[in-house]
Short mmCIF file of C-alpha atoms in Angstrom, two decimals:
data_model
loop_
_atom_site.label_atom_id
_atom_site.label_comp_id
_atom_site.label_asym_id
_atom_site.label_seq_id
_atom_site.Cartn_x
_atom_site.Cartn_y
_atom_site.Cartn_z
CA MET A 1 -13.06 14.71 9.64
CA SER A 2 -10.52 16.92 7.88
CA PRO A 3 -8.43 15.32 5.14
CA MET A 4 -5.01 13.87 5.90
CA LYS A 5 -2.38 15.59 3.80
CA MET A 6 0.88 14.15 2.56
CA VAL A 7 3.56 15.43 0.20
CA LYS A 8 5.96 13.25 -1.77
CA THR A 9 8.90 14.60 -3.78
CA HIS A 10 11.13 12.85 -6.28
CA THR A 11 14.02 13.98 -8.49
CA PHE A 12 14.11 12.55 -12.00
CA ASP A 13 17.57 12.39 -13.61
CA ALA A 14 16.20 13.82 -16.84
CA PRO A 15 15.62 17.28 -18.32
CA ILE A 16 12.17 18.72 -17.72
CA ALA A 17 11.28 18.42 -21.44
CA GLU A 18 11.77 14.64 -21.23
CA CYS A 19 9.67 14.42 -18.05
CA TRP A 20 6.88 16.44 -19.66
CA LYS A 21 6.97 14.09 -22.67
CA MET A 22 6.44 11.18 -20.27
CA PHE A 23 3.66 12.78 -18.24
CA SER A 24 1.80 13.96 -21.36
CA ASP A 25 2.00 10.49 -23.00
CA PRO A 26 -0.98 8.23 -22.19
CA ASP A 27 1.18 5.15 -22.95
CA ALA A 28 3.55 6.10 -20.12
CA HIS A 29 0.62 6.11 -17.67
CA VAL A 30 -0.61 2.70 -18.88
CA ALA A 31 2.94 1.29 -18.63
CA LYS A 32 3.21 2.69 -15.09
CA PHE A 33 -0.04 1.09 -13.89
CA GLU A 34 0.81 -2.23 -15.53
CA GLY A 35 4.29 -2.03 -14.01
CA MET A 36 2.64 -1.58 -10.60
CA GLY A 37 0.83 -4.89 -11.15
CA HIS A 38 -2.61 -3.40 -11.82
CA HIS A 39 -4.98 -5.50 -13.92
CA GLY A 40 -7.19 -4.60 -16.89
CA VAL A 41 -5.73 -1.11 -17.27
CA THR A 42 -8.12 0.70 -19.63
CA ILE A 43 -8.08 4.26 -20.94
CA VAL A 44 -11.69 5.42 -20.69
CA GLU A 45 -11.09 8.92 -21.97
CA LYS A 46 -8.13 10.86 -23.28
CA LYS A 47 -7.81 14.35 -24.64
CA THR A 48 -4.40 15.63 -25.62
CA THR A 49 -3.27 19.01 -26.83
CA LYS A 50 0.23 20.50 -26.87
CA LYS A 51 -0.47 22.08 -23.48
CA ASN A 52 -2.71 19.55 -21.73
CA LEU A 53 -3.40 15.88 -21.14
CA HIS A 54 -6.75 14.82 -19.69
CA LEU A 55 -6.74 11.11 -18.92
CA VAL A 56 -9.33 8.85 -17.29
CA VAL A 57 -8.09 5.34 -16.54
CA THR A 58 -9.85 2.43 -14.91
CA ARG A 59 -8.03 -0.59 -13.48
CA GLU A 60 -8.19 -3.36 -10.90
CA VAL A 61 -5.81 -2.93 -7.97
CA ASP A 62 -4.87 -5.64 -5.47
CA VAL A 63 -4.45 -4.63 -1.83
CA ASP A 64 -2.32 -6.81 0.42
CA GLY A 65 -2.40 -7.07 4.19
CA ILE A 66 -5.80 -5.52 4.83
CA PRO A 67 -6.21 -5.26 8.62
CA GLY A 68 -9.33 -6.72 10.21
CA PHE A 69 -11.04 -3.39 10.88
CA ALA A 70 -10.71 -2.40 7.20
CA LYS A 71 -11.97 -5.64 5.64
CA LYS A 72 -15.57 -4.47 5.47
CA PHE A 73 -14.48 -1.35 3.55
CA ILE A 74 -11.68 -2.60 1.32
CA LYS A 75 -11.76 -5.74 -0.83
CA PRO A 76 -8.57 -7.61 -1.79
CA ARG A 77 -9.15 -6.40 -5.38
CA ASN A 78 -10.76 -3.03 -6.09
CA THR A 79 -11.73 -1.05 -9.18
CA VAL A 80 -9.94 2.29 -9.25
CA VAL A 81 -10.83 5.15 -11.59
CA SER A 82 -8.21 7.88 -11.86
CA ILE A 83 -8.67 11.24 -13.52
CA ASP A 84 -5.43 13.04 -14.33
CA ASP A 85 -5.04 16.53 -15.75
CA TRP A 86 -1.54 17.56 -16.77
CA ASN A 87 -0.85 21.11 -17.91
CA ASP A 88 1.99 23.06 -19.41
CA PHE A 89 1.72 26.23 -17.32
CA GLY A 90 3.70 28.19 -19.93
CA ASP A 91 6.34 29.36 -17.43
CA GLY A 92 8.62 26.36 -17.78
CA THR A 93 6.76 24.36 -15.13
CA TYR A 94 4.15 21.63 -15.48
CA GLY A 95 1.61 19.98 -13.25
CA GLY A 96 -2.03 19.56 -12.55
CA THR A 97 -4.59 17.70 -10.53
CA PHE A 98 -5.73 14.15 -10.03
CA THR A 99 -8.48 12.21 -8.27
CA LEU A 100 -8.55 8.52 -7.41
CA ASP A 101 -11.94 6.92 -6.91
CA THR A 102 -11.73 3.43 -5.43
CA GLN A 103 -15.25 2.22 -6.15
CA GLY A 104 -17.27 1.17 -3.12
CA VAL A 105 -14.53 2.28 -0.70
CA PRO A 106 -15.22 5.30 1.58
CA VAL A 107 -11.84 6.87 0.87
CA GLU A 108 -11.48 9.95 -1.32
CA ILE A 109 -8.02 10.69 -2.69
CA LYS A 110 -7.12 13.78 -4.68
CA GLY A 111 -4.13 15.95 -5.16
CA GLU A 112 -1.91 18.23 -7.15
CA THR A 113 1.27 17.62 -9.11
CA LYS A 114 4.10 20.01 -9.92
CA LEU A 115 7.14 19.45 -12.10
CA VAL A 116 9.99 21.99 -12.10
CA ALA A 117 13.47 21.99 -13.62
CA ASP A 118 16.40 21.35 -11.30
CA GLY A 119 19.23 22.65 -13.47
CA ASP A 120 19.53 21.44 -17.07
CA ASP A 121 19.36 17.69 -16.61
CA ARG A 122 17.24 17.00 -13.54
CA SER A 123 13.62 17.67 -12.63
CA THR A 124 11.83 17.82 -9.30
CA TYR A 125 8.39 16.25 -9.10
CA THR A 126 6.16 17.08 -6.14
CA VAL A 127 2.85 15.41 -5.38
CA ALA A 128 0.55 16.86 -2.71
CA ILE A 129 -2.14 14.37 -1.70
CA ASP A 130 -5.35 14.70 0.33
CA ILE A 131 -6.85 11.52 1.77
CA LYS A 132 -10.35 11.81 3.17
CA VAL A 133 -12.23 8.96 4.82
CA SER A 134 -15.97 9.22 5.29
CA VAL A 135 -16.40 6.58 8.01
CA PRO A 136 -16.84 7.37 11.69
CA LEU A 137 -14.88 5.53 14.43
CA VAL A 138 -12.33 3.63 12.33
CA GLY A 139 -11.82 6.57 9.96
CA GLY A 140 -8.46 7.54 11.45
CA LYS A 141 -7.14 3.98 11.25
CA LEU A 142 -8.48 3.64 7.70
CA GLU A 143 -6.80 6.93 6.79
CA GLN A 144 -3.45 5.66 8.14
CA PHE A 145 -3.83 2.37 6.24
CA SER A 146 -4.74 4.27 3.04
CA LYS A 147 -1.76 6.58 3.55
CA GLY A 148 0.52 3.54 3.72
CA ILE A 149 -0.88 2.24 0.42
CA VAL A 150 -0.57 5.65 -1.28
CA ASP A 151 2.98 6.03 0.03
CA LYS A 152 4.03 2.66 -1.41
CA GLN A 153 2.27 3.31 -4.72
CA MET A 154 3.93 6.73 -5.10
CA ASP A 155 7.37 5.14 -4.56
CA GLU A 156 6.48 2.62 -7.28
CA GLU A 157 5.36 5.42 -9.60
CA PHE A 158 8.65 7.26 -9.06
CA ARG A 159 10.68 4.08 -9.73
CA LEU A 160 8.70 3.28 -12.89
CA GLY A 161 9.01 6.89 -14.07
CA ASP A 162 12.79 6.60 -13.72
CA ALA A 163 12.71 3.35 -15.72
CA TRP A 164 10.54 4.90 -18.47
CA LEU A 165 12.82 7.92 -18.77
CA ALA A 166 15.94 5.71 -18.89
CA SER A 167 14.47 3.59 -21.69
CA HIS A 168 13.03 6.36 -23.91
#
């Protein structure tokens, strides 16, 4: 089955330098996950330079409203390991790649991020996401269910990013 693709875009009411400060700050990522209600958020690995942030975070994520067909694949609480790479591309734009590994769940999520200036005091953040399910038969339904979760979580991430930027 080919991956399902989705793209989410958000405008932050902050200059790109402020957005980069947030995305390259491990504390901002921890605050985001905790703000999303994730449990036991732990930084497993972090490497920071002026131009790059490599961050591996593990956490427990609750999933509500799991449909019957998905119950044998997705538990109400799952361990998620995310690997984020953020880069300063040197041309005034930022972005990178991420993977989300929900342990024991046959769903592979990965994607790319891009942050560009929108004038002097706004920034456009685009996230391109690939969702791939490795289960026959119910794969399509599981993909749709996963897409719904990712969609909701991205909206939460955008909202919490706005809150972080407003308070820093």
